[in-house]
PDB file of N, CA and C and ligand atoms in Angstrom:
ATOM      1  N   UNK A   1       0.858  -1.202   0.000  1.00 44.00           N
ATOM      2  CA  UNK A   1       0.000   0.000   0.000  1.00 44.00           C
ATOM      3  C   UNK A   1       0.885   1.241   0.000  1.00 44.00           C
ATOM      4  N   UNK A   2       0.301   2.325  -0.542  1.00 45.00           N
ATOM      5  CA  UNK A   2       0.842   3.595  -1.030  1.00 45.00           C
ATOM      6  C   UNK A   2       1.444   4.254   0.412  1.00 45.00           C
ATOM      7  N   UNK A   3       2.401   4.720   0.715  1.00 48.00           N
ATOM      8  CA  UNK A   3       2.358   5.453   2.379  1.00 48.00           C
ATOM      9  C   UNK A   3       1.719   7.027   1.546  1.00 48.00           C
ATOM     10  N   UNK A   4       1.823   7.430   0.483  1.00 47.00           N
ATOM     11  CA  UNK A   4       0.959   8.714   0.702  1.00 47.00           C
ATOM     12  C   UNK A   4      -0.400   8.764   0.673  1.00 47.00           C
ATOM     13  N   UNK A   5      -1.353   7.085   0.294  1.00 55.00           N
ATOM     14  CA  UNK A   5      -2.772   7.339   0.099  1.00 55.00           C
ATOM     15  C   UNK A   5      -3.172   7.160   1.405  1.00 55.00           C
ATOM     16  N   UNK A   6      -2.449   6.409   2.485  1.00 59.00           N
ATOM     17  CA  UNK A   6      -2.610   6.130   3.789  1.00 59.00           C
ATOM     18  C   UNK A   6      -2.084   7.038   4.778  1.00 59.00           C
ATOM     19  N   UNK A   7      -1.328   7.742   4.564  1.00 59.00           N
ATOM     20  CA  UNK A   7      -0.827   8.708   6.218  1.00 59.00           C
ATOM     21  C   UNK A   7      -1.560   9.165   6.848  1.00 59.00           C
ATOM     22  N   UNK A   8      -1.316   9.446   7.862  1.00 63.00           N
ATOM     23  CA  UNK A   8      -2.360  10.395   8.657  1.00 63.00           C
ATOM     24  C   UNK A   8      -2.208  11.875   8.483  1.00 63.00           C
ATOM     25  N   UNK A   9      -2.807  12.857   8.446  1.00 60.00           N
ATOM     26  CA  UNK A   9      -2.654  14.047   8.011  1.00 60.00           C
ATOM     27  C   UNK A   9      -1.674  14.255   9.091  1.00 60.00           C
ATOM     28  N   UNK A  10      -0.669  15.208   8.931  1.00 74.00           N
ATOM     29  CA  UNK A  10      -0.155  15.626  10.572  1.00 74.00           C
ATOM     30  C   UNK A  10      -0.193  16.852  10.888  1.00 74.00           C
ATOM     31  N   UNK A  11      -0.870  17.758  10.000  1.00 77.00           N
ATOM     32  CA  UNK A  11      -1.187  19.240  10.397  1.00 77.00           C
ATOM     33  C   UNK A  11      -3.387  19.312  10.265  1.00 77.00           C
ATOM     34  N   UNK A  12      -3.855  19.845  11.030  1.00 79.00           N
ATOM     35  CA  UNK A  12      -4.752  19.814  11.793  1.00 79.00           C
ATOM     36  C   UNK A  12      -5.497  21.515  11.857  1.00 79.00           C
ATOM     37  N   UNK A  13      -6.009  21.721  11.395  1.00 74.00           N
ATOM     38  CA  UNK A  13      -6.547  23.289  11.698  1.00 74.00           C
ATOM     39  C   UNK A  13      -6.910  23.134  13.067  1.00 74.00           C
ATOM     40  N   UNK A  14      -6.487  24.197  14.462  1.00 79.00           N
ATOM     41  CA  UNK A  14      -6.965  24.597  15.441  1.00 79.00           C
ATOM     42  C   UNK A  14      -7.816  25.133  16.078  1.00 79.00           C
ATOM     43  N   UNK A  15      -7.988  26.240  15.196  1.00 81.00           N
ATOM     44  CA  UNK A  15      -8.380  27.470  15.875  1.00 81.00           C
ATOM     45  C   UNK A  15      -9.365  27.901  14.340  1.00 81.00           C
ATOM     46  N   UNK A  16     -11.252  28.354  15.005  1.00 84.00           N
ATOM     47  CA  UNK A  16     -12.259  28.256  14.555  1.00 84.00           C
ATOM     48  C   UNK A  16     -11.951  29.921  14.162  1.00 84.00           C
ATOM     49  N   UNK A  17     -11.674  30.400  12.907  1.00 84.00           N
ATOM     50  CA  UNK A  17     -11.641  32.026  13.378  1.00 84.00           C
ATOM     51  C   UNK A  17     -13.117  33.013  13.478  1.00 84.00           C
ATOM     52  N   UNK A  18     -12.564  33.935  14.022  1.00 85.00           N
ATOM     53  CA  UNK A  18     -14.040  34.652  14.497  1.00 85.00           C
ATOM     54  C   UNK A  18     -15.250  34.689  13.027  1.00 85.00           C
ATOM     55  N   UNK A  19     -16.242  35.087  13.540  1.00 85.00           N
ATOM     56  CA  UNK A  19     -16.972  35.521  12.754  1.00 85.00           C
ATOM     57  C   UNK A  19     -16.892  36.943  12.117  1.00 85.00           C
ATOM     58  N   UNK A  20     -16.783  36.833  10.733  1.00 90.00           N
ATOM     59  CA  UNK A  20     -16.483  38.998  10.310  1.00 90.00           C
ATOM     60  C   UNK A  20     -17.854  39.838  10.568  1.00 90.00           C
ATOM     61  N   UNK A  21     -17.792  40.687  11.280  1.00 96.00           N
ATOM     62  CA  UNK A  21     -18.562  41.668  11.846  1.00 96.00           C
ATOM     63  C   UNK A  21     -19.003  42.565   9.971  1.00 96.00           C
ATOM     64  N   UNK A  22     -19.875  43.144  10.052  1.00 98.00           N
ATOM     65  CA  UNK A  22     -20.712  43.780   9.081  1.00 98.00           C
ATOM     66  C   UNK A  22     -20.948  44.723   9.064  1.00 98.00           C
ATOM     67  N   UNK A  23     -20.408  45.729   8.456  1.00 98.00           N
ATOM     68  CA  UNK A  23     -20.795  47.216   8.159  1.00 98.00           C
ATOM     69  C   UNK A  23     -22.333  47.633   7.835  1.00 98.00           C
ATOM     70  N   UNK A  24     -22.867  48.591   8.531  1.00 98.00           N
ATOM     71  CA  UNK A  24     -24.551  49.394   8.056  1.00 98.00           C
ATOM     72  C   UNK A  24     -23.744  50.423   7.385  1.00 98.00           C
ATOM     73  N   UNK A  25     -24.097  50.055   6.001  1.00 98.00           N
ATOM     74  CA  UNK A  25     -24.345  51.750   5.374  1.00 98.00           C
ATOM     75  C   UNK A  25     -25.397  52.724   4.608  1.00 98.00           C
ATOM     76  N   UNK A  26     -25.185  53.773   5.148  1.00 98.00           N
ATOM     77  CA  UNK A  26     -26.352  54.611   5.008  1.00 98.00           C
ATOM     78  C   UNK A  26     -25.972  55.484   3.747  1.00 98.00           C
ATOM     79  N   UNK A  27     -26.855  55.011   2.388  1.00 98.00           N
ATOM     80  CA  UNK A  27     -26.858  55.484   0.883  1.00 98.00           C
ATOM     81  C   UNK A  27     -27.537  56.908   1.108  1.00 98.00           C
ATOM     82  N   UNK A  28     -27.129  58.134   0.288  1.00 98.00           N
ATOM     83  CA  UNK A  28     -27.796  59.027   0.409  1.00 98.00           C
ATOM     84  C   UNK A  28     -28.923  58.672  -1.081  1.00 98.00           C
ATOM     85  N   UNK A  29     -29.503  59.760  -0.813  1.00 98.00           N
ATOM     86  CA  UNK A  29     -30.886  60.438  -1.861  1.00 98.00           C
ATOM     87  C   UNK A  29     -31.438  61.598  -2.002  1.00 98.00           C
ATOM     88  N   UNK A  30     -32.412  61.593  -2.517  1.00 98.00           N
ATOM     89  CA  UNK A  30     -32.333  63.429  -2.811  1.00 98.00           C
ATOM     90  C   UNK A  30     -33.794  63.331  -2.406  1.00 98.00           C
ATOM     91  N   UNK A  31     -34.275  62.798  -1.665  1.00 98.00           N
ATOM     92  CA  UNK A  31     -35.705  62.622  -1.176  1.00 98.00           C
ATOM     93  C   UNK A  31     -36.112  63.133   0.055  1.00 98.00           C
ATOM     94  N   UNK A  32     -34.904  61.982   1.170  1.00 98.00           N
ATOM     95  CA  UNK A  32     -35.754  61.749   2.300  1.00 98.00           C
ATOM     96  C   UNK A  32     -34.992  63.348   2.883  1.00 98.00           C
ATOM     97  N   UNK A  33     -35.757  63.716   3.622  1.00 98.00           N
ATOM     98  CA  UNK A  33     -35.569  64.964   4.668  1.00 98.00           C
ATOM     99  C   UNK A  33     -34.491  64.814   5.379  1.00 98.00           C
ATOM    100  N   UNK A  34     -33.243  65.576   5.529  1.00 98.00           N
ATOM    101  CA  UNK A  34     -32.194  65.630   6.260  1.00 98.00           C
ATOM    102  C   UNK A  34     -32.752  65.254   7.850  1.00 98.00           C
ATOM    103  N   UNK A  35     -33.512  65.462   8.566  1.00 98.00           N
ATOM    104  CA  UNK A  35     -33.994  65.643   9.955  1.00 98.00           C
ATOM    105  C   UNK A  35     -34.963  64.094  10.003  1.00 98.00           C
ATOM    106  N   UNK A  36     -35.406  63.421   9.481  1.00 98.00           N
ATOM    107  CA  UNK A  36     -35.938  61.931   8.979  1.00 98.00           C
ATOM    108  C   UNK A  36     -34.880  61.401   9.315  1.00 98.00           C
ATOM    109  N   UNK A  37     -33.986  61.339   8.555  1.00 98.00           N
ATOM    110  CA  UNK A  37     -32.197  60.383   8.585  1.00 98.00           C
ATOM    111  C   UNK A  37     -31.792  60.865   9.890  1.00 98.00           C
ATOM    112  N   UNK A  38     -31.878  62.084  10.523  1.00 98.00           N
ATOM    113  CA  UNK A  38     -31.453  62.042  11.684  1.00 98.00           C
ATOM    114  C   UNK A  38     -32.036  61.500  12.897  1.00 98.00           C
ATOM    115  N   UNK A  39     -33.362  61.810  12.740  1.00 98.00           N
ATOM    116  CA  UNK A  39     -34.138  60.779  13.444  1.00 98.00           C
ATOM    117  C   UNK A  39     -34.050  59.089  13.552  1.00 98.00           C
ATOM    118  N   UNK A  40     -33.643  58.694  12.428  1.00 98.00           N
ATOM    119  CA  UNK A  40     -34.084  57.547  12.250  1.00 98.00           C
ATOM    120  C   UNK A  40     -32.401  56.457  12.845  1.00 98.00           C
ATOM    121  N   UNK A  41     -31.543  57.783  12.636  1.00 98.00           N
ATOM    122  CA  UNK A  41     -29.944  57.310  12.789  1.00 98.00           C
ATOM    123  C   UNK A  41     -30.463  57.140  14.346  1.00 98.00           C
ATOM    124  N   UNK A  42     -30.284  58.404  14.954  1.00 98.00           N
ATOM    125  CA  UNK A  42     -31.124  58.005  16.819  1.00 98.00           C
ATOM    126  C   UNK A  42     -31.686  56.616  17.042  1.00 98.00           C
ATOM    127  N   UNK A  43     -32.909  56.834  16.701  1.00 97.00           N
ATOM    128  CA  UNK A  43     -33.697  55.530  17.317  1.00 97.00           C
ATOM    129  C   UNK A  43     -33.229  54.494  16.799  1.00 97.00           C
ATOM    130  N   UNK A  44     -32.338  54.032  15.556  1.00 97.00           N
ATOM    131  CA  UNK A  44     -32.306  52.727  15.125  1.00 97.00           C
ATOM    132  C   UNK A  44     -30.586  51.985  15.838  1.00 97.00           C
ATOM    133  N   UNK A  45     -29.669  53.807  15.919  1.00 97.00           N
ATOM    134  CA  UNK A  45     -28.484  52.840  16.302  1.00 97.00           C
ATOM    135  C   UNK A  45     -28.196  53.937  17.198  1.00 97.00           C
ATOM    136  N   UNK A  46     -29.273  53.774  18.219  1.00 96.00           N
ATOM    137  CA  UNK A  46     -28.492  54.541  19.764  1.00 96.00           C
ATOM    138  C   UNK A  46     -27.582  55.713  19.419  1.00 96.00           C
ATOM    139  N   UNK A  47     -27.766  56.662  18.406  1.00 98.00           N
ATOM    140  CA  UNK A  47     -26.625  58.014  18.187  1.00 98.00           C
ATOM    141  C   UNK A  47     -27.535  58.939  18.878  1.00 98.00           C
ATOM    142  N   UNK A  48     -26.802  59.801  18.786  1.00 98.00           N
ATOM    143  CA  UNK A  48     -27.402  61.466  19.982  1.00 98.00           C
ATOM    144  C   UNK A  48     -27.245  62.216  18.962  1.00 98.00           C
ATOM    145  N   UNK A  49     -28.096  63.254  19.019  1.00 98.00           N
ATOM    146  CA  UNK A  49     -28.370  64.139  17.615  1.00 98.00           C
ATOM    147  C   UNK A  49     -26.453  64.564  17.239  1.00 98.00           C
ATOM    148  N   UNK A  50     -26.044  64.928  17.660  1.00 98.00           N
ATOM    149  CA  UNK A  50     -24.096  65.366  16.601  1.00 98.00           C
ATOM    150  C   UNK A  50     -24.025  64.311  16.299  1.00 98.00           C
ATOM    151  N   UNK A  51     -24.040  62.972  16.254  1.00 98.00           N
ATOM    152  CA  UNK A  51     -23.377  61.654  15.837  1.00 98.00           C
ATOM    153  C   UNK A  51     -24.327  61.899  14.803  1.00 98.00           C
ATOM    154  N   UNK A  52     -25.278  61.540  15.123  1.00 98.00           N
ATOM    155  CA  UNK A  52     -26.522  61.305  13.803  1.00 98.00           C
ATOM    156  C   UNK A  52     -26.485  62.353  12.624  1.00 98.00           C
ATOM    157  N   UNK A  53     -25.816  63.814  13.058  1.00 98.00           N
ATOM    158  CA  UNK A  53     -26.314  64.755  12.389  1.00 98.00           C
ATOM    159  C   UNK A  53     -24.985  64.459  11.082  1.00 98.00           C
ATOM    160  N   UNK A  54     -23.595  64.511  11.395  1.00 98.00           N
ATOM    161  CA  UNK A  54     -22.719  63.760  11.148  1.00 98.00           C
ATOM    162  C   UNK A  54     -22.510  62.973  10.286  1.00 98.00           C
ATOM    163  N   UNK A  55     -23.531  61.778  10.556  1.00 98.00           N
ATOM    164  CA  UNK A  55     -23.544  60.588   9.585  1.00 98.00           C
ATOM    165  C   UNK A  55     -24.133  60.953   8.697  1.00 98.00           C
ATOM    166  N   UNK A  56     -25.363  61.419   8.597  1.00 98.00           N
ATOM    167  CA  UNK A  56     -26.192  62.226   7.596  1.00 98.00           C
ATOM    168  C   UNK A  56     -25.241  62.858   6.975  1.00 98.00           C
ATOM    169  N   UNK A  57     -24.900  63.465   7.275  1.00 98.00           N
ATOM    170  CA  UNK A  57     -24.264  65.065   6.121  1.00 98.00           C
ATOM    171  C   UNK A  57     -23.123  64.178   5.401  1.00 98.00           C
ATOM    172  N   UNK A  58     -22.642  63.477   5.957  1.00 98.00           N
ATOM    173  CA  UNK A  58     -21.212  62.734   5.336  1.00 98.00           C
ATOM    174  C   UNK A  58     -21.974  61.715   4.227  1.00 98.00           C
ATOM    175  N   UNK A  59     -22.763  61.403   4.309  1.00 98.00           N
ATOM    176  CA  UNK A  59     -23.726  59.869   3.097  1.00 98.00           C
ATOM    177  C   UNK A  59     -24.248  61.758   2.212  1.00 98.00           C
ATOM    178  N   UNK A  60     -24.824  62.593   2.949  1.00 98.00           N
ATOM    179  CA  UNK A  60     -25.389  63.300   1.726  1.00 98.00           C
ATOM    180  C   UNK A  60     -24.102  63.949   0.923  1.00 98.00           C
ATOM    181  N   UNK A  61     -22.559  64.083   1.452  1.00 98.00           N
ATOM    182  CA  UNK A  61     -21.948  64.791   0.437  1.00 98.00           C
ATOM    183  C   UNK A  61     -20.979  63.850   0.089  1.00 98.00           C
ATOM    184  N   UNK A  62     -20.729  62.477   0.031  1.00 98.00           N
ATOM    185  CA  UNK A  62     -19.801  61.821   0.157  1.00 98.00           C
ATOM    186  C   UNK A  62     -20.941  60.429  -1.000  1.00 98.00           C
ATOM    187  N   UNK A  63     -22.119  60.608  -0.285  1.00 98.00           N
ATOM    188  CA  UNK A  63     -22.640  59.408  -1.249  1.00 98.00           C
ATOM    189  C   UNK A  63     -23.762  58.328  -0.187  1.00 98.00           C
ATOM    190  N   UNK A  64     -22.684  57.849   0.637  1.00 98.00           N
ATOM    191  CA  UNK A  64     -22.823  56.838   1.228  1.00 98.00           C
ATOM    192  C   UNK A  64     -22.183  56.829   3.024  1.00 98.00           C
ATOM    193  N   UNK A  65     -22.203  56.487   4.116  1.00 98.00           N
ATOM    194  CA  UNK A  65     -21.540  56.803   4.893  1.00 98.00           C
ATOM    195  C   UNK A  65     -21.333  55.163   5.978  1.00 98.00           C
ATOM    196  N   UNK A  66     -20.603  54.737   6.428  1.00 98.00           N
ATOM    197  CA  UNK A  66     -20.770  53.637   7.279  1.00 98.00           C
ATOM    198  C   UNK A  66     -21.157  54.164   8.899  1.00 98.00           C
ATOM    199  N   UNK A  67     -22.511  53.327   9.052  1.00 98.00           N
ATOM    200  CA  UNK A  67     -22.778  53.927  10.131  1.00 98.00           C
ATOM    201  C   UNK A  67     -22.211  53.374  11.782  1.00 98.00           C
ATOM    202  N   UNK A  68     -22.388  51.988  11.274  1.00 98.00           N
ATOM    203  CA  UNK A  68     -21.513  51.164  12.898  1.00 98.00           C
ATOM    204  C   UNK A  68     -21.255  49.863  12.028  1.00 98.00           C
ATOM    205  N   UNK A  69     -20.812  48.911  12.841  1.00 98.00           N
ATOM    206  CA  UNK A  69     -20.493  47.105  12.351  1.00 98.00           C
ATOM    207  C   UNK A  69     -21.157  46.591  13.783  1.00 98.00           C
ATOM    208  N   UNK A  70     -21.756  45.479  13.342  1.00 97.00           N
ATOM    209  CA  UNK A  70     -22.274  44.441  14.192  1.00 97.00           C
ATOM    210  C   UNK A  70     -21.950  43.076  13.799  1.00 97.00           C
ATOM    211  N   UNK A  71     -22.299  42.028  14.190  1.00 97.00           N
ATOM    212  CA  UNK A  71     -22.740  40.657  13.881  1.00 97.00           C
ATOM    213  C   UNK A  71     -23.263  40.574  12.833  1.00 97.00           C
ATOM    214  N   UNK A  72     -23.597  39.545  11.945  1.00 97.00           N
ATOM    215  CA  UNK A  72     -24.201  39.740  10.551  1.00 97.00           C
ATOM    216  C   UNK A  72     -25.368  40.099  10.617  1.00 97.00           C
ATOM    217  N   UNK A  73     -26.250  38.926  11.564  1.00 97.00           N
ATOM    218  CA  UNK A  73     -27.785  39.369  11.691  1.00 97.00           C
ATOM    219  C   UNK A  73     -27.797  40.636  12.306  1.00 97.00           C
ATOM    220  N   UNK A  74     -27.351  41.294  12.878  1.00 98.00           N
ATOM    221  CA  UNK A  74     -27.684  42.190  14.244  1.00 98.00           C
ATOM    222  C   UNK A  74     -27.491  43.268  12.735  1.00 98.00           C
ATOM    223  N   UNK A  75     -26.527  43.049  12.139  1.00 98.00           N
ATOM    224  CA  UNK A  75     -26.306  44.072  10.962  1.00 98.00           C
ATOM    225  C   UNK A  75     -27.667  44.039  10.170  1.00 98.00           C
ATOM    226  N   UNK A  76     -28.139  43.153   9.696  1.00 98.00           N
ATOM    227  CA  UNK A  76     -28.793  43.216   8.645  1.00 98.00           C
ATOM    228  C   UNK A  76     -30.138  43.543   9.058  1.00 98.00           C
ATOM    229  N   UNK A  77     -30.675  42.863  10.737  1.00 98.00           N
ATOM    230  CA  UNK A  77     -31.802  43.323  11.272  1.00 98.00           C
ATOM    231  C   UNK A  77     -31.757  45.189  11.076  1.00 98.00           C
ATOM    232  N   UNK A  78     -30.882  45.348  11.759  1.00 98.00           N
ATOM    233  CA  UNK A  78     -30.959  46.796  11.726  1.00 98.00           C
ATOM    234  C   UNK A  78     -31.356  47.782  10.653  1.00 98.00           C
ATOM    235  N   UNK A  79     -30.312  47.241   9.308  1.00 98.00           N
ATOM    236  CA  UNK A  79     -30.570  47.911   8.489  1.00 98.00           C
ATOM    237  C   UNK A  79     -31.872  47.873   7.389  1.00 98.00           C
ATOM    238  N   UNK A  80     -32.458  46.524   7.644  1.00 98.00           N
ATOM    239  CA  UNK A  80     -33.731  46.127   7.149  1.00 98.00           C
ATOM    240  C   UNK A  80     -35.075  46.886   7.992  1.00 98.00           C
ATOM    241  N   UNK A  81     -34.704  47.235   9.341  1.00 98.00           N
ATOM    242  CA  UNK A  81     -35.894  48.164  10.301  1.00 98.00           C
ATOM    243  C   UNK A  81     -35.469  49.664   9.877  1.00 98.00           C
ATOM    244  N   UNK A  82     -34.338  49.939   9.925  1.00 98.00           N
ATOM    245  CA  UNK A  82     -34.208  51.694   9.104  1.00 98.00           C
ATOM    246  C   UNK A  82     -34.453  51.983   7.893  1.00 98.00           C
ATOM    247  N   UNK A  83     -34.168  50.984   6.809  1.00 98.00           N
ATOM    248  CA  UNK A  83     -35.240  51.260   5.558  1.00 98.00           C
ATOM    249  C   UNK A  83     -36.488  51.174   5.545  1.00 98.00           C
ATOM    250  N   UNK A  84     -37.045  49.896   6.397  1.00 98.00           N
ATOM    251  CA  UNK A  84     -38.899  50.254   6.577  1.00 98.00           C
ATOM    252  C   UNK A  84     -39.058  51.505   7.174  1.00 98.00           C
ATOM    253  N   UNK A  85     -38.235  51.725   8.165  1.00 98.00           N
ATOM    254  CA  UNK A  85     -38.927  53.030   8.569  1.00 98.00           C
ATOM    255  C   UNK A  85     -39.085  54.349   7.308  1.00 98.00           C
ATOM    256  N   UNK A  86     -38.055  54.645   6.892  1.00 98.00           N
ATOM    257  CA  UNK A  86     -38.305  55.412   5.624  1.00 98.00           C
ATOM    258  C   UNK A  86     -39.601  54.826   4.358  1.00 98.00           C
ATOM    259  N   UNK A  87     -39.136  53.990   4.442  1.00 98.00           N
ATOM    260  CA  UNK A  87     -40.675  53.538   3.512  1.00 98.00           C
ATOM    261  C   UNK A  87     -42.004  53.387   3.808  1.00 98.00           C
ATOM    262  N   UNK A  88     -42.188  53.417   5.097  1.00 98.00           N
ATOM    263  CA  UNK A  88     -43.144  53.603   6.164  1.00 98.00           C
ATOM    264  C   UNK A  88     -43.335  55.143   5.584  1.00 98.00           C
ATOM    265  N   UNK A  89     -42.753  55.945   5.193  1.00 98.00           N
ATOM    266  CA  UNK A  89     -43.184  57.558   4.961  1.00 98.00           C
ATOM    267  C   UNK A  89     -42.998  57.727   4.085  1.00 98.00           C
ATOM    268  N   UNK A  90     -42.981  56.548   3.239  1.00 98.00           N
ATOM    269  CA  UNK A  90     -42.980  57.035   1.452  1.00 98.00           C
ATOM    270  C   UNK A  90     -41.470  57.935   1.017  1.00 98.00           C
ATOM    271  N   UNK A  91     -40.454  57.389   1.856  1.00 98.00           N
ATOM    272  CA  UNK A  91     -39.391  57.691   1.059  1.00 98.00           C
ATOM    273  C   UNK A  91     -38.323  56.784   1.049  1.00 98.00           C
ATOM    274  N   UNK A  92     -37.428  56.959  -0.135  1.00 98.00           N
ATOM    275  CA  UNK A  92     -36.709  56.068  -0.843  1.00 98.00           C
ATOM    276  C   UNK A  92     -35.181  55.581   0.351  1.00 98.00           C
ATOM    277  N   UNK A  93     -35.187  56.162   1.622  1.00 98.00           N
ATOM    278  CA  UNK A  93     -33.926  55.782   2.413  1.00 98.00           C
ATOM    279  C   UNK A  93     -33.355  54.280   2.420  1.00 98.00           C
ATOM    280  N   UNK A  94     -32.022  54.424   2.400  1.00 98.00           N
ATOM    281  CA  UNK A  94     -31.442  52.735   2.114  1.00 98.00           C
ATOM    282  C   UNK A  94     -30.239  53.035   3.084  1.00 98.00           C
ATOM    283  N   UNK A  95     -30.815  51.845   3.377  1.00 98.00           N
ATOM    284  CA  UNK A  95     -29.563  51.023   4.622  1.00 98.00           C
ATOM    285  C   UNK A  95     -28.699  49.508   4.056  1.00 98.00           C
ATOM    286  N   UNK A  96     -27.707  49.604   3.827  1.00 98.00           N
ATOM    287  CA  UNK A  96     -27.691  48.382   3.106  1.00 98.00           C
ATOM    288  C   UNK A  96     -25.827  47.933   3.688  1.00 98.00           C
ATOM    289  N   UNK A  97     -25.536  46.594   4.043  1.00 98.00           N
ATOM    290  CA  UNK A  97     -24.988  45.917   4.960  1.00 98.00           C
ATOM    291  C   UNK A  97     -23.747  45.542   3.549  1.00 98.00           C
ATOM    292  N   UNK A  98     -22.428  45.248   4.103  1.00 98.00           N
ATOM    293  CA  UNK A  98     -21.057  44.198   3.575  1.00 98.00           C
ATOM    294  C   UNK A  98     -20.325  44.274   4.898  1.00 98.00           C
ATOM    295  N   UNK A  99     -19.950  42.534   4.693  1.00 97.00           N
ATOM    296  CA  UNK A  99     -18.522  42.069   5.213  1.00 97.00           C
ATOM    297  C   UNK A  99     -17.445  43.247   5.687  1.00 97.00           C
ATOM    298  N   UNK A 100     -17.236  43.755   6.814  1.00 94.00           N
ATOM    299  CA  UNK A 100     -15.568  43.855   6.733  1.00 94.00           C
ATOM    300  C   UNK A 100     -14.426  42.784   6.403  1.00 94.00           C
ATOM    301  N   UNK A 101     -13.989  43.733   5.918  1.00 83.00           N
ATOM    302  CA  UNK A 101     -12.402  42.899   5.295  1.00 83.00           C
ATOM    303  C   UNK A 101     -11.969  42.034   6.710  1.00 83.00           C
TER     304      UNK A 101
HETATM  305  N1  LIG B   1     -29.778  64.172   0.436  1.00 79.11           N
HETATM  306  C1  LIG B   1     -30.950  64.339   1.282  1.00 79.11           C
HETATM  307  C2  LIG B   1     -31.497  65.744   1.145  1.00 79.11           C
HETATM  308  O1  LIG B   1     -30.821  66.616   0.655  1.00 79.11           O
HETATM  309  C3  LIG B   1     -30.633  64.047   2.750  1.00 79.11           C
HETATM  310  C4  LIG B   1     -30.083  62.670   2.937  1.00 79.11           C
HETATM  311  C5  LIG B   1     -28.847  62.497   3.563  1.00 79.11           C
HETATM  312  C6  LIG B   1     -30.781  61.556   2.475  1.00 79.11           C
HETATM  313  C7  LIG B   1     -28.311  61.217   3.736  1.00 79.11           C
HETATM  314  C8  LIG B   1     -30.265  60.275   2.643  1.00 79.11           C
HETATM  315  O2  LIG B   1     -28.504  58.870   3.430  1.00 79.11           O
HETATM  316  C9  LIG B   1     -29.030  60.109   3.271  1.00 79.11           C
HETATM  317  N2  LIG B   1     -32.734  65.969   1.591  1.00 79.11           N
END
């Protein structure tokens, strides 16, 4: 018999690596009300009106802005309840989640 179809492996992966945490980012638009996004930054991810006001202005002149990283679900819950909320008022706001590197 072959000794390479039979060996035993002798290297072994150890160590399970973490899970990659998930960026919320907040897309701008030319719709929703500057003071809506600030609201909605508050109640959805615990910011105090300067944080919130902040994130807003940076997605409206920049495009897009990252708002925090969580867990995947914890990411994606979030950002799936801050777009209903905008669509809840008939406007186009997007929250939309990627992998960190
Ligand atoms: N651009 C919007 C306006 O001028 C405000 C806005 C900012 C909307 C950030 C979305 O992610 C956003 N009313």
């Amino acid at each position: 018999m072959s000794n390479i179809a039979t060996r035993t492996p002798t290297k072994v992966k150890l160590k399970t690596e973490r899970p990659r945490l998930h960026k919320v980012i907040l897309v701008n638009d030319d719709y929703t009300p500057r003071e809506f996004v600030v609201t909605v930054l508050k109640a959805e991810f615990r910011m105090n009106e300067d944080q919130a006001y902040r994130v807003m202005m940076t997605a409206h002149r920049r495009g897009a802005c990252v708002v925090a990283v969580y867990a995947k679900d914890v990411a994606e819950t979030k950002a799936t309840r801050a777009t209903e909320a905008g669509r809840s008022k008939g406007y186009p706001l997007l929250f939309t989640t990627e992998p960190e590197e």
